[in-house]
Structures are given as C-alpha cells and as structure tokens.
Tab-separated table of C-alpha atoms and ligand atoms in Angstrom:
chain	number	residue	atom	x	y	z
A	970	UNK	CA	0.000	0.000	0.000
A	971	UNK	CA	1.260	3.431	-0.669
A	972	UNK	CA	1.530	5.922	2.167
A	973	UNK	CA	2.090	9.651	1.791
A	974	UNK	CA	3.949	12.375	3.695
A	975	UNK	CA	1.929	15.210	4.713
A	976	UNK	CA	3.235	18.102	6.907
A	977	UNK	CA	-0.198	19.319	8.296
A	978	UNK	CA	-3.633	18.314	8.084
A	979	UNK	CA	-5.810	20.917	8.609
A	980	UNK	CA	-9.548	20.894	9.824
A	981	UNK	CA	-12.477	23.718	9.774
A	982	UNK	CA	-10.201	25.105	6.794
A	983	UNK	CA	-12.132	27.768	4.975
A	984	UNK	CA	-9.695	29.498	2.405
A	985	UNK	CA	-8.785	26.612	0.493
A	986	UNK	CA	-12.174	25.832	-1.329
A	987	UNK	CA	-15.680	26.292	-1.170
A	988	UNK	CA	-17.377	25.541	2.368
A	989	UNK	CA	-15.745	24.022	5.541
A	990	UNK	CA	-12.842	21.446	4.453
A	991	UNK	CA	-10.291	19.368	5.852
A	992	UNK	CA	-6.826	20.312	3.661
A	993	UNK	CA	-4.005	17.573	3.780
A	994	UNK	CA	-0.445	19.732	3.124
A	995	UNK	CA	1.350	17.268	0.839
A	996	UNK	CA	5.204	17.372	1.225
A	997	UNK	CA	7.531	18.300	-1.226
A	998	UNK	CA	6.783	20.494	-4.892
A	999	UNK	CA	9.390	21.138	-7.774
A	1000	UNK	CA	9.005	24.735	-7.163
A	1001	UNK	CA	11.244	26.726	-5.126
A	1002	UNK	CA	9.348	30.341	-4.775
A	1003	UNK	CA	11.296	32.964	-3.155
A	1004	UNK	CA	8.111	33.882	-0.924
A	1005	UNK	CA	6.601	30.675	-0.687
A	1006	UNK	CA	4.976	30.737	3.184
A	1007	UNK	CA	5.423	26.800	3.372
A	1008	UNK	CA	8.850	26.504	3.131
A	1009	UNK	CA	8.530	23.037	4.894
A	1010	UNK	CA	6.582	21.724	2.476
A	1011	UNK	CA	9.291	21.922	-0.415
A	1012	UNK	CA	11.479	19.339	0.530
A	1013	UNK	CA	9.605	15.584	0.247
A	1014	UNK	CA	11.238	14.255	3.402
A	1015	UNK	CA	10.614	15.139	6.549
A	1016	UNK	CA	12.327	18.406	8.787
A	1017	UNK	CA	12.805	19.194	11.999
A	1018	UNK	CA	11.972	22.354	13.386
A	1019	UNK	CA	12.823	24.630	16.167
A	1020	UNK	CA	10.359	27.026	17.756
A	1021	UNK	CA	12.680	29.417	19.657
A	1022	UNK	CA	9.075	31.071	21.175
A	1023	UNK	CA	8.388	27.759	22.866
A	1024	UNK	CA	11.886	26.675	24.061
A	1025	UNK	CA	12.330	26.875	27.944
A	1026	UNK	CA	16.170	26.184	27.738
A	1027	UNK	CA	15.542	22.207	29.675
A	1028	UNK	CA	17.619	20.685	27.408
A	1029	UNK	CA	16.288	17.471	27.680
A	1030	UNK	CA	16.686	17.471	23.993
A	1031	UNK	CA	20.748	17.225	24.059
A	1032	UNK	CA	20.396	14.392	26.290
A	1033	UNK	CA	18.058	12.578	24.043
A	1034	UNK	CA	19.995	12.717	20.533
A	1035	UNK	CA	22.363	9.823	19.844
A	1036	UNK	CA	23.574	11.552	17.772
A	1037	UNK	CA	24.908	15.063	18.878
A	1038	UNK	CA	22.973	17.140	16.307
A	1039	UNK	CA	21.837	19.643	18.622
A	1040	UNK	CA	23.835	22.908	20.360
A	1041	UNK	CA	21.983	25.230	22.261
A	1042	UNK	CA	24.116	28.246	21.781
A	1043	UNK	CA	22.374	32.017	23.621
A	1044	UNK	CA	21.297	32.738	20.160
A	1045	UNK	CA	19.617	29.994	19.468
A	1046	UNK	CA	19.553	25.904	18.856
A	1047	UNK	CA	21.981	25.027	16.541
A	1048	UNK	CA	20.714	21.748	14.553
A	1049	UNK	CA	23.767	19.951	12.404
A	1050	UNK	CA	21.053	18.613	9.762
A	1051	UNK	CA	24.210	16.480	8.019
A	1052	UNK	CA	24.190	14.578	11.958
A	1053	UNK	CA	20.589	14.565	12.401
A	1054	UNK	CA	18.769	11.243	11.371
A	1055	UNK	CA	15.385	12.950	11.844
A	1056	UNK	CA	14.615	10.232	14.427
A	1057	UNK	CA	12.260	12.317	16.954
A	1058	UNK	CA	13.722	11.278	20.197
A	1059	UNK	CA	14.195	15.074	20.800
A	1060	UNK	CA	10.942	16.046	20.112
A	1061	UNK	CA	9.602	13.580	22.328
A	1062	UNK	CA	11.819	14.656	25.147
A	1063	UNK	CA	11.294	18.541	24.726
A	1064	UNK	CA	8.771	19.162	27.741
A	1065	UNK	CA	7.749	22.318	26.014
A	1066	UNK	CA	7.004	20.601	22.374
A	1067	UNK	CA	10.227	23.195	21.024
A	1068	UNK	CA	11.200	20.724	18.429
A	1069	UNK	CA	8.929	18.664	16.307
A	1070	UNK	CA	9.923	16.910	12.979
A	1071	UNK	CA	7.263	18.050	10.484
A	1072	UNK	CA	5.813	15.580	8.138
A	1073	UNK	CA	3.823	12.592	9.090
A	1074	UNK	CA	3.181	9.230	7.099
A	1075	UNK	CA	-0.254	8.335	5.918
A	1076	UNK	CA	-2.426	5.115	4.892
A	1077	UNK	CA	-5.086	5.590	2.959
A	1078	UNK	CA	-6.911	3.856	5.638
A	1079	UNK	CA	-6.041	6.277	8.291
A	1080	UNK	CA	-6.458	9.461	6.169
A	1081	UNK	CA	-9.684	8.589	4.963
A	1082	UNK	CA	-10.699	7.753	8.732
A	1083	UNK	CA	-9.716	10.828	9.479
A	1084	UNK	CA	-10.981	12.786	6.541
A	1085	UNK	CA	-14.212	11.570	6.965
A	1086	UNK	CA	-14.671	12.800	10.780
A	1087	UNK	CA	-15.597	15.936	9.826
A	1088	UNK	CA	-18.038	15.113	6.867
A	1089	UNK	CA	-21.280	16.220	8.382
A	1090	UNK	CA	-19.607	20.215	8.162
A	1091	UNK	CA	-18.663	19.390	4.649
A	1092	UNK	CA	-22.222	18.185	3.820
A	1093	UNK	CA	-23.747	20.985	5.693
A	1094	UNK	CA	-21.410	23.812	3.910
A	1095	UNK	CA	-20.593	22.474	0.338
A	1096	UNK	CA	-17.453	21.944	1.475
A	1097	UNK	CA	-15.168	18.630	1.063
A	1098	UNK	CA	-11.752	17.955	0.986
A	1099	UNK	CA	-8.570	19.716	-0.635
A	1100	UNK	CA	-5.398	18.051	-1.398
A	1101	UNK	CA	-2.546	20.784	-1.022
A	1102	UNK	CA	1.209	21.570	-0.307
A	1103	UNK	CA	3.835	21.718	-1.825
A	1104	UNK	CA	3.127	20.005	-4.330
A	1105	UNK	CA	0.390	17.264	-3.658
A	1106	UNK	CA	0.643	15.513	-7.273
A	1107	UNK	CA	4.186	15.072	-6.323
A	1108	UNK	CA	2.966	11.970	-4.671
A	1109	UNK	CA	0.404	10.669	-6.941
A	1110	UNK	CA	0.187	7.369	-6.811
A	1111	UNK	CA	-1.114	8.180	-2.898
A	1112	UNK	CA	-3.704	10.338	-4.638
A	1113	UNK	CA	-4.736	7.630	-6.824
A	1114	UNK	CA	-5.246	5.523	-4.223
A	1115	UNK	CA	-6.698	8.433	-1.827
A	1116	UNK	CA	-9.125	9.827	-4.273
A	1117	UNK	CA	-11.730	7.024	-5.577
A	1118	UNK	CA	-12.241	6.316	-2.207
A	1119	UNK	CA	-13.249	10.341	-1.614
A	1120	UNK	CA	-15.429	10.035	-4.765
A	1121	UNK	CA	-16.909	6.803	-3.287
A	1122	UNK	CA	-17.758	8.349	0.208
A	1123	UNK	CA	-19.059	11.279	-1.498
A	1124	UNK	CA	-16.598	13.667	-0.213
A	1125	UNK	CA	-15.734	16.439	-2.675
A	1126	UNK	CA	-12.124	17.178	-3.891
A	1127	UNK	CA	-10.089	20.011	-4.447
A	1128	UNK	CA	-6.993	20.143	-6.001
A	1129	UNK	CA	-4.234	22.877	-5.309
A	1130	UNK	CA	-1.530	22.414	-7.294
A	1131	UNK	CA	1.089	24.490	-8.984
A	1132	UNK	CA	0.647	22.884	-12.133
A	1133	UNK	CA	5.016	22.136	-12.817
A	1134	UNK	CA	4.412	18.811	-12.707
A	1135	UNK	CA	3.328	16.208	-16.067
A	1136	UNK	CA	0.498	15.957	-17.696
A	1137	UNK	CA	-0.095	12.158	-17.661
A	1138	UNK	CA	-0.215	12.715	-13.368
A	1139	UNK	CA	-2.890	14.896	-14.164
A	1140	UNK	CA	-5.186	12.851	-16.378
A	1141	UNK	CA	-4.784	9.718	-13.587
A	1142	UNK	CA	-6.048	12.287	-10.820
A	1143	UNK	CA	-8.539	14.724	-12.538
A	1144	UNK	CA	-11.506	11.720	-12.597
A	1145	UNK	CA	-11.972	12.248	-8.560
A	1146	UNK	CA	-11.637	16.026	-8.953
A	1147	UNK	CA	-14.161	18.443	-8.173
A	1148	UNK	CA	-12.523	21.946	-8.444
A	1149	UNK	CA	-8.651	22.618	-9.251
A	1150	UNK	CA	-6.979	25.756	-7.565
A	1151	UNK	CA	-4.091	26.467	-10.179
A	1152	UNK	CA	-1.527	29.087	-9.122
A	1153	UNK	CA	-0.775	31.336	-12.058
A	1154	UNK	CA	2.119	33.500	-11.018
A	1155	UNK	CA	4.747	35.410	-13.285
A	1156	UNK	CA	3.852	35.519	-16.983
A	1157	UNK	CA	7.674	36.315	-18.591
A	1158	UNK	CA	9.132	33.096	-18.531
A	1159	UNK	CA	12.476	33.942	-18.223
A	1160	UNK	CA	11.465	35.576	-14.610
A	1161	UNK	CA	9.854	32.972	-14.052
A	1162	UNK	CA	12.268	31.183	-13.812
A	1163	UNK	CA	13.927	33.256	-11.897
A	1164	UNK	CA	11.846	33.667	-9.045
A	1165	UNK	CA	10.698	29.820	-8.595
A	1166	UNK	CA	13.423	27.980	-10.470
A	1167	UNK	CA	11.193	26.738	-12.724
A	1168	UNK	CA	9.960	27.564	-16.327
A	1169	UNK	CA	5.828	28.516	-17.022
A	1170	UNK	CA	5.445	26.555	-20.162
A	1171	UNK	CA	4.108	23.615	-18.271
A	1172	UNK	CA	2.439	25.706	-15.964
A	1173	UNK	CA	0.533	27.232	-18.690
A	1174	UNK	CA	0.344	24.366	-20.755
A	1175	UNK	CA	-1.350	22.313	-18.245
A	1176	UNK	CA	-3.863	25.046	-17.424
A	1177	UNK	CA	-5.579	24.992	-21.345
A	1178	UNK	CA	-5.675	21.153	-20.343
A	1179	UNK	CA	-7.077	21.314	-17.431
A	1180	UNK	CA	-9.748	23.802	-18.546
A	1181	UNK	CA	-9.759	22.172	-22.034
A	1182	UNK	CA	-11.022	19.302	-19.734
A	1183	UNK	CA	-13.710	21.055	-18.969
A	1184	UNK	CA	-12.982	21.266	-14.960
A	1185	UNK	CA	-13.956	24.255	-13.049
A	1186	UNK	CA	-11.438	26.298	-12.032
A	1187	UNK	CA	-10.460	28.904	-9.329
A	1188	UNK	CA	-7.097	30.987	-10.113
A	1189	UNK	CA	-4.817	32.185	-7.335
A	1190	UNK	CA	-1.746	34.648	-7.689
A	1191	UNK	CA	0.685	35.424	-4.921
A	1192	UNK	CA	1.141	39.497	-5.247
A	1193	UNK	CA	4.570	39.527	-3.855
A	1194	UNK	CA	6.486	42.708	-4.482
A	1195	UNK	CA	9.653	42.987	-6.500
A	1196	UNK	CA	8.244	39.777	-7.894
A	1197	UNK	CA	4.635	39.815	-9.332
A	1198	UNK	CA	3.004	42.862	-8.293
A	1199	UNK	CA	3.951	44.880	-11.458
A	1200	UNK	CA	0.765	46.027	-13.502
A	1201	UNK	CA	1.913	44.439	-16.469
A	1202	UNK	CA	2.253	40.905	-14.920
A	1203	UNK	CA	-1.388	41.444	-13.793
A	1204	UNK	CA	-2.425	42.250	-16.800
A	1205	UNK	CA	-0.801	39.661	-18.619
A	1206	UNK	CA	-1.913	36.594	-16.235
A	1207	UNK	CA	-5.753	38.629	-16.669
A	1208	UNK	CA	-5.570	37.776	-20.690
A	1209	UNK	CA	-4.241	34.483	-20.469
A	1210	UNK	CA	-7.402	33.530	-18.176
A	1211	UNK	CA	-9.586	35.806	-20.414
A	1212	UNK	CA	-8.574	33.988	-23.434
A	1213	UNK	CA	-7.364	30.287	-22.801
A	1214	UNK	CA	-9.196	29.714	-19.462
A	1215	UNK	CA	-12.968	29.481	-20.057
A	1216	UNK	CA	-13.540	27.353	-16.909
A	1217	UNK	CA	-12.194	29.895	-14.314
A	1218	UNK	CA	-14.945	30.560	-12.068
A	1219	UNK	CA	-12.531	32.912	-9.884
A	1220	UNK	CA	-9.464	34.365	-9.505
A	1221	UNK	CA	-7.868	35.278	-6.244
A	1222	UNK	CA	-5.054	38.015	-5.593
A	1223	UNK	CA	-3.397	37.350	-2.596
A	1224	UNK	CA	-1.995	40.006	-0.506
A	1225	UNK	CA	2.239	38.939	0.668
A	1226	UNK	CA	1.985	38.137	3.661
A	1227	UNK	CA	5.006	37.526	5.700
A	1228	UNK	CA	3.473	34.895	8.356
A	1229	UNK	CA	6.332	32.026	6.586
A	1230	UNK	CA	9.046	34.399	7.708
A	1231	UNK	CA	9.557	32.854	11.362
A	1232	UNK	CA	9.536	29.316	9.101
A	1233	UNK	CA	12.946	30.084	7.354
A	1234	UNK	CA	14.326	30.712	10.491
A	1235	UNK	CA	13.321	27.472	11.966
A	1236	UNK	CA	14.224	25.314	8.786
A	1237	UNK	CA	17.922	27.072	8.625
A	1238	UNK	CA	16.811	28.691	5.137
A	1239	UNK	CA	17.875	31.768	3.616
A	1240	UNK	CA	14.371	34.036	3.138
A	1241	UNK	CA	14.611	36.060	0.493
A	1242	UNK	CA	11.984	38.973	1.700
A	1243	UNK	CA	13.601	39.535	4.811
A	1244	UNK	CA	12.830	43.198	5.132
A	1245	UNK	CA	9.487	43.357	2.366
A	1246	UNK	CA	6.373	45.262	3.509
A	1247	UNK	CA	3.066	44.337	3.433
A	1248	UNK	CA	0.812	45.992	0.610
A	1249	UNK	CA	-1.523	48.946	1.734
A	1250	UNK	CA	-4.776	48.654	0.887
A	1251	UNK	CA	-4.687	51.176	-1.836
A	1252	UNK	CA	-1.812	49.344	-3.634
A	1253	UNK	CA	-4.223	45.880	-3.319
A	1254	UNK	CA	-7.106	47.927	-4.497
A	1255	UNK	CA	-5.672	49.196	-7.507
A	1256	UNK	CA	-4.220	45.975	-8.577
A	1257	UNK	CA	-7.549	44.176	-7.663
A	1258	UNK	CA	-9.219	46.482	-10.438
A	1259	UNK	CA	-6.733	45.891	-13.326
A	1260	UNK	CA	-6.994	42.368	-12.726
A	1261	UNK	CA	-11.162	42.739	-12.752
A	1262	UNK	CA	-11.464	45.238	-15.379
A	1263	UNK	CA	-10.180	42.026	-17.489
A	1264	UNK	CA	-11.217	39.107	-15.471
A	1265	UNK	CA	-14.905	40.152	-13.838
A	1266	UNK	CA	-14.526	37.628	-11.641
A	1267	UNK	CA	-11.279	38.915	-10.186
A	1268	UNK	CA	-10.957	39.804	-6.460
A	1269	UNK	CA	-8.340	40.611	-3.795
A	1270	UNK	CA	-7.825	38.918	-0.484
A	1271	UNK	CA	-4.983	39.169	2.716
A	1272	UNK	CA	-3.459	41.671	5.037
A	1273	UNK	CA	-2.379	45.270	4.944
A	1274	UNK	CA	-0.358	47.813	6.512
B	2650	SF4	S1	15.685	14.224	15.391
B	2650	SF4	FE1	17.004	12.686	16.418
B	2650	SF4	S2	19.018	12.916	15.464
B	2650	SF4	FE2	17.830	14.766	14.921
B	2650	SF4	S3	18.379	16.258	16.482
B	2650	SF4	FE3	16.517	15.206	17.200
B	2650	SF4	S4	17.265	13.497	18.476
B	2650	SF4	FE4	18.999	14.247	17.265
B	2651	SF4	S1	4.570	26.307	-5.642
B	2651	SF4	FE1	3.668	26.811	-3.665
B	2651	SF4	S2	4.454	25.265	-2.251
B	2651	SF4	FE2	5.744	25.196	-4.081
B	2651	SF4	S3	7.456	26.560	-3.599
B	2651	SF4	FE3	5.908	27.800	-4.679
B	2651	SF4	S4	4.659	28.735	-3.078
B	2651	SF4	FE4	5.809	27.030	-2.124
C-alpha cells in the first residue's frame, strides 16, 4: 500500500475551497518560490523544526539525541542537519514541544478515517476535501489511491496544485476532482524562472488542459512585491485567463503576507523577503481592479499595513 507524507492536516479550513474542508499539506513540490509561506513543504522528506518562542532552555533534547545534532548556543539551537537522522527522540523529550519533525506518514486507511470525521460540516457547507502543499501531485500514486475512495464516500475534492508537474499525473487524478486551484504566477518566462526555479510553459500548458477538460477552475496569484506585483504581470496573467481559461470561475489576488518568515528561520533557510512590507490597501485595491477590469470575476484577499 502506498503511504504519503503530509506536513499538516488541517480541519475547519475555509480558504482553500468552497465551504468548511479538511486540507491535507502534501510534502515536497518542484518549485522553489522565493516567498513561498510553506517553506517546509518543499522538501519531500521530513524536517525538523525549532520554535525558539516555545523553548524553555531544559535541554532534555541534548540528552536525548544519539547523535549530537543539537547545540543550544544564547542565540539559538543550533541543529547539524548532516548529523541529524530525523529520528524524533528530541521532540519527544522537549517538555515544552520546542522541536517537532514536520511531516507525518499516511495510509489511505487512516487518512480517509480521518478525513471523513468531519463530513457532516462538509455536507452541511458544500465543502469537502482539498489536497494541497507543496506540491500534492508530487505523490500521486497516494492520490490515486486516496481519491476514488473520496469520490466513493461522497466527499468532494479540491486540487491545489502548482501545475510544474506532467500531464499524464494529471489525467490519472482529474476523474476524482471536483474543483482545481491552479496558481498562475509570473507571466515572462524567463522571470519565471527566476523567481521559482522553474519555467511557465508547463504551468501554462497544463492550465488549457485542465480547462480544455472542462474542470472548473479557481485561479490564485501570490502578489509579492519585487516579484509579481507589477501592472503588467497582472495584466498579462488577466488575458491568459480571459482567453485560454474558459472554466475559471474565480481568480484570487493574494496580498504577501510575511506569516512564513519565522519558518525560514526554523528550517535554517535563507528568506529572500527579509525586510518586504506588506501591501496597503490602496496598492491591493488598484491591482484588484486591473486584474477585474479584465477578469470580472477577479478579487483581492490578505493583510495590509
Ligand atoms: S531528530 Fe534525532 S538525530 Fe535529529 S536532532 Fe533530534 S534526536 Fe537528534
Ligand atoms: S509552488 Fe507553492 S508550495 Fe511550491 S514553492 Fe511555490 S509557493 Fe511554495
């Protein structure tokens, strides 16, 4: 049986779909966005993580690794990741739940048993399920499995995916899904490329065949300044849905927001908008009625200063 890795399941979730939904965070995504605020969902193993807000200095955590991986120096734990075998015994002894390896193992039994706990609220609010990340077709053949048994308990799916990944993964999954969320980010390929390390041809290429296959759609697109938040990147993504995307039912501007910040810090990762701003609302505004003035069913969403 194939298991997955997710690194959070998360009930009573409202902003990834329609209605109250249970989203399972799927590790790992080819992708490497400079402002992505799930930076421990990009690898596809597991991390360990240290909250610095939670540790009470017991060090109970030294004691417990074999393997001397941890340091507690005054500024801070100091994890040697080469050492570390991602084992847990520190998070277990850590009376103040400091460290905790992120990403958990599941059967399709046990997801599903826990997936369908909370099916009266998705009933009751045209809500379901959504299968996120990273990346979650990264580990399709747990989706396949995952999936027809969704479809079969009458739980509705939702897909969010950043569409880098083949098409022939996307033809086994689309079957048992209801809605896709497609993130449509930079339209210049070259920067692009530049900002997630990844081209937009397949991107884009899979969005006319996912719409092409007639499923409904909902567009989302990080404004991230310095990176996307330039009118004419707007404006471009707003013709490309206009003109190739007939099944987009909505498309969603999301305000930065710098809530993955403390999450680089933790992982040991360099964060590339270490000193970025939020948006004001006028900035949002104005960018929310290029988009609309294109795409009528274009809106804004998210913090600002
Ligand atoms: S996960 Fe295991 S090896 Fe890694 S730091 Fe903790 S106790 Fe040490
Ligand atoms: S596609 Fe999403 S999950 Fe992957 S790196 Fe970009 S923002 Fe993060």
């Amino acid at each position: 049986m194939t298991t997955g890795l997710a690194f959070n399941l998360q009930q009573f979730s409202t902003e990834d779909g329609p209605g109250i939904r249970t989203t399972a965070f799927m590790k790992g995504c080819p992708l490497r966005c400079a402002w992505c605020h799930n930076p421990e969902g990009m690898s596809p193993h597991p991390d360990l993580m240290w909250y610095d807000v939670r540790c009470v200095g017991a060090r109970e955590c030294l004691r417990a690794c074999a393997e001397n991986a941890l340091t507690l120096m005054p500024g801070g734990m100091q994890i040697d990741r080469a050492r570390c075998t991602l084992c847990g015994k520190c998070a277990d002894a850590c009376p103040a739940a400091a460290l905790e390896v992120i990403g958990k193992e599941w059967t399709p039994d046990a997801l599903m048993e826990q997936l369908l706990k909370d099916k009266v609220f998705y009933e009751t609010s045209g809500g379901g399920i959504t299968f996120s990340g990273g990346e979650p077709m990264q580990q399709v053949d747990f989706l396949c499995e995952v999936l027809p048994r969704c479809q079969d308990a009458g739980l509705r799916v939702t897909l969010d995916t950043c569409g880098a990944v083949a098409w022939k993964r996307y033809a086994r999954v689309l079957p048992f899904v209801d809605l896709v969320l497609l993130d449509l980010k930079i339209m210049d390929a070259a920067r692009h490329q530049a900002a997630t390390g990844v081209s937009n041809e397949i991107i884009l290429d899979n969005a006319r065949r996912i719409a092409d296959a007639g499923k409904t759609m909902w567009i989302r697109t990080p404004v991230i300044p310095g990176y996307t938040d330039d009118r004419a990147n707007i404006e471009a993504i707003a013709r490309f849905i206009r003109d190739a995307l007939p099944t987009v039912e909505r498309w969603d501007l999301l305000a930065y927001t710098n809530l993955g910040k403390p999450k680089y810090h933790r992982l040991d990762m360099p964060y590339a908008l270490e000193d970025a701003a939020l948006f004001t609302h006028d900035e949002m505004e104005a960018l929310g009625r290029v988009a609309a003035e294109i795409v009528p069913v274009a809106r804004w969403s998210g913090a600002t200063r």
